[in-house]
CSV table of C-alpha atoms in Angstrom, one decimal:
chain,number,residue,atom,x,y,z
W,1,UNK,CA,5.1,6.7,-8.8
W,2,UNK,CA,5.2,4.2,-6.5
W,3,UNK,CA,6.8,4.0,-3.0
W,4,UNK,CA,6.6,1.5,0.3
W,5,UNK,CA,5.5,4.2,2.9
W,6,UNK,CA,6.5,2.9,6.5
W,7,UNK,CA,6.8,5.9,8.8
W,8,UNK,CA,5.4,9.8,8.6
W,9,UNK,CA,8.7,10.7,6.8
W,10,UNK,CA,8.8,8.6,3.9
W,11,UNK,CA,5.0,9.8,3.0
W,12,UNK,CA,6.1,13.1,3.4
W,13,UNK,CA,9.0,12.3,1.2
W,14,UNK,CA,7.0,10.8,-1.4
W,15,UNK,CA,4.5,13.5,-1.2
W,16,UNK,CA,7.3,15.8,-2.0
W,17,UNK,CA,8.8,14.1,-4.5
W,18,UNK,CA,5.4,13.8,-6.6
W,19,UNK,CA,4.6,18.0,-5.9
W,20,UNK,CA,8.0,18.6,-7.2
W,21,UNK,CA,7.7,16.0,-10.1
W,22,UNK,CA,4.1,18.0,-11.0
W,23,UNK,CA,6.2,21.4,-11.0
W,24,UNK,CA,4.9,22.6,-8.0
W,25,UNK,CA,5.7,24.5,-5.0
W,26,UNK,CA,4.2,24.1,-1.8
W,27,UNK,CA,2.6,27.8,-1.9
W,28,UNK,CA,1.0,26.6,-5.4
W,29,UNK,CA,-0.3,22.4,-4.4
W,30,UNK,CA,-1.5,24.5,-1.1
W,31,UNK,CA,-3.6,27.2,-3.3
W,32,UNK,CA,-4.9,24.8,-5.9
W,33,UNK,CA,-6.1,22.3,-2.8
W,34,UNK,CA,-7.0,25.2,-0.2
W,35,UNK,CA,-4.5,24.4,2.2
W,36,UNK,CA,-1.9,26.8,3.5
W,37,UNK,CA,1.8,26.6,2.6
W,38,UNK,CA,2.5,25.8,6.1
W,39,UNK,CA,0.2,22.9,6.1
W,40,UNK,CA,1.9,21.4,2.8
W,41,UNK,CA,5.5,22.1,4.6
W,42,UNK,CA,4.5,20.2,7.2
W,43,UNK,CA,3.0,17.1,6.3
W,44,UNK,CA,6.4,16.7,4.0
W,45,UNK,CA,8.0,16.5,7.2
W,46,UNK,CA,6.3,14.0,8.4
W,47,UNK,CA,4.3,16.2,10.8
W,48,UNK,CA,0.8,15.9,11.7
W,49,UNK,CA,-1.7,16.4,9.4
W,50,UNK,CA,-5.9,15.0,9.6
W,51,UNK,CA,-6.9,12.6,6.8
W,52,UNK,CA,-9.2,14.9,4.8
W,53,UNK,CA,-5.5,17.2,4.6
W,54,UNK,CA,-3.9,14.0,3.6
W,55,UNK,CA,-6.7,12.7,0.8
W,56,UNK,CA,-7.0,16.4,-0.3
W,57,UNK,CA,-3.2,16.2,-1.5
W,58,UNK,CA,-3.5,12.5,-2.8
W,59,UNK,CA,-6.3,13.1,-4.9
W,60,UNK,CA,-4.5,16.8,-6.2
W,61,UNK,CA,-1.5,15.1,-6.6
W,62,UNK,CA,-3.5,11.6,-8.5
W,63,UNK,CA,-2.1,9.4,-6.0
W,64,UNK,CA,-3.8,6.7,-3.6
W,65,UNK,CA,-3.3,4.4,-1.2
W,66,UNK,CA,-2.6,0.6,-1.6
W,67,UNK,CA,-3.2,-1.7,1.3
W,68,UNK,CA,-0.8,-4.8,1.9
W,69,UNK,CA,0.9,-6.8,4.7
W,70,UNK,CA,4.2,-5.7,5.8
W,71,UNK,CA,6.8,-7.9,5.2
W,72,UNK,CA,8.8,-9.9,7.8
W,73,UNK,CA,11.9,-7.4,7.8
W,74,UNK,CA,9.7,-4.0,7.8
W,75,UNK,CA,10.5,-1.8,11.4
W,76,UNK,CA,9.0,-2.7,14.0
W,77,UNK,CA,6.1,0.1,15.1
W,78,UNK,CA,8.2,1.4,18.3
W,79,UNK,CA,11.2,2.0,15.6
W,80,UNK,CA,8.9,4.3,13.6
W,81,UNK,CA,7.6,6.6,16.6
């Protein structure tokens, strides 16, 4: 799977679409990675989550990160918050 992530909602999106792809629902990626349900709900909504929450899904999930300038036509930061 691979998406550009350029605000909180698309990674929660994302994050979304790969539990669903794996067959799971939030109440199951949240008891297989020790979060609660709420927490998973949450941070597919874009909503706050700490980085250990975030890299506890990722690595669940067998996703990571990739690092790259934005282009020229991404949003500018006060269009994303």
């Amino acid at each position: 799977m691979r998406a550009i992530i350029r605000s909180p909602q698309t990674l929660g999106s994302a994050l979304r679409r790969a539990r669903r792809a794996a067959g799971l629902t939030q109440k199951e990626l949240g008891a297989r990675t020790n979060l609660r349900q709420a927490t998973i709900s949450n941070l597919e909504k874009g909503e706050g989550a700490n980085l250990k929450t975030l890299f506890a899904i990722l690595t669940f999930l067998k996703l990571e990160f990739e690092l790259r300038e934005r282009s020229q036509s991404a949003p500018a930061l006060d269009d994303i918050f």
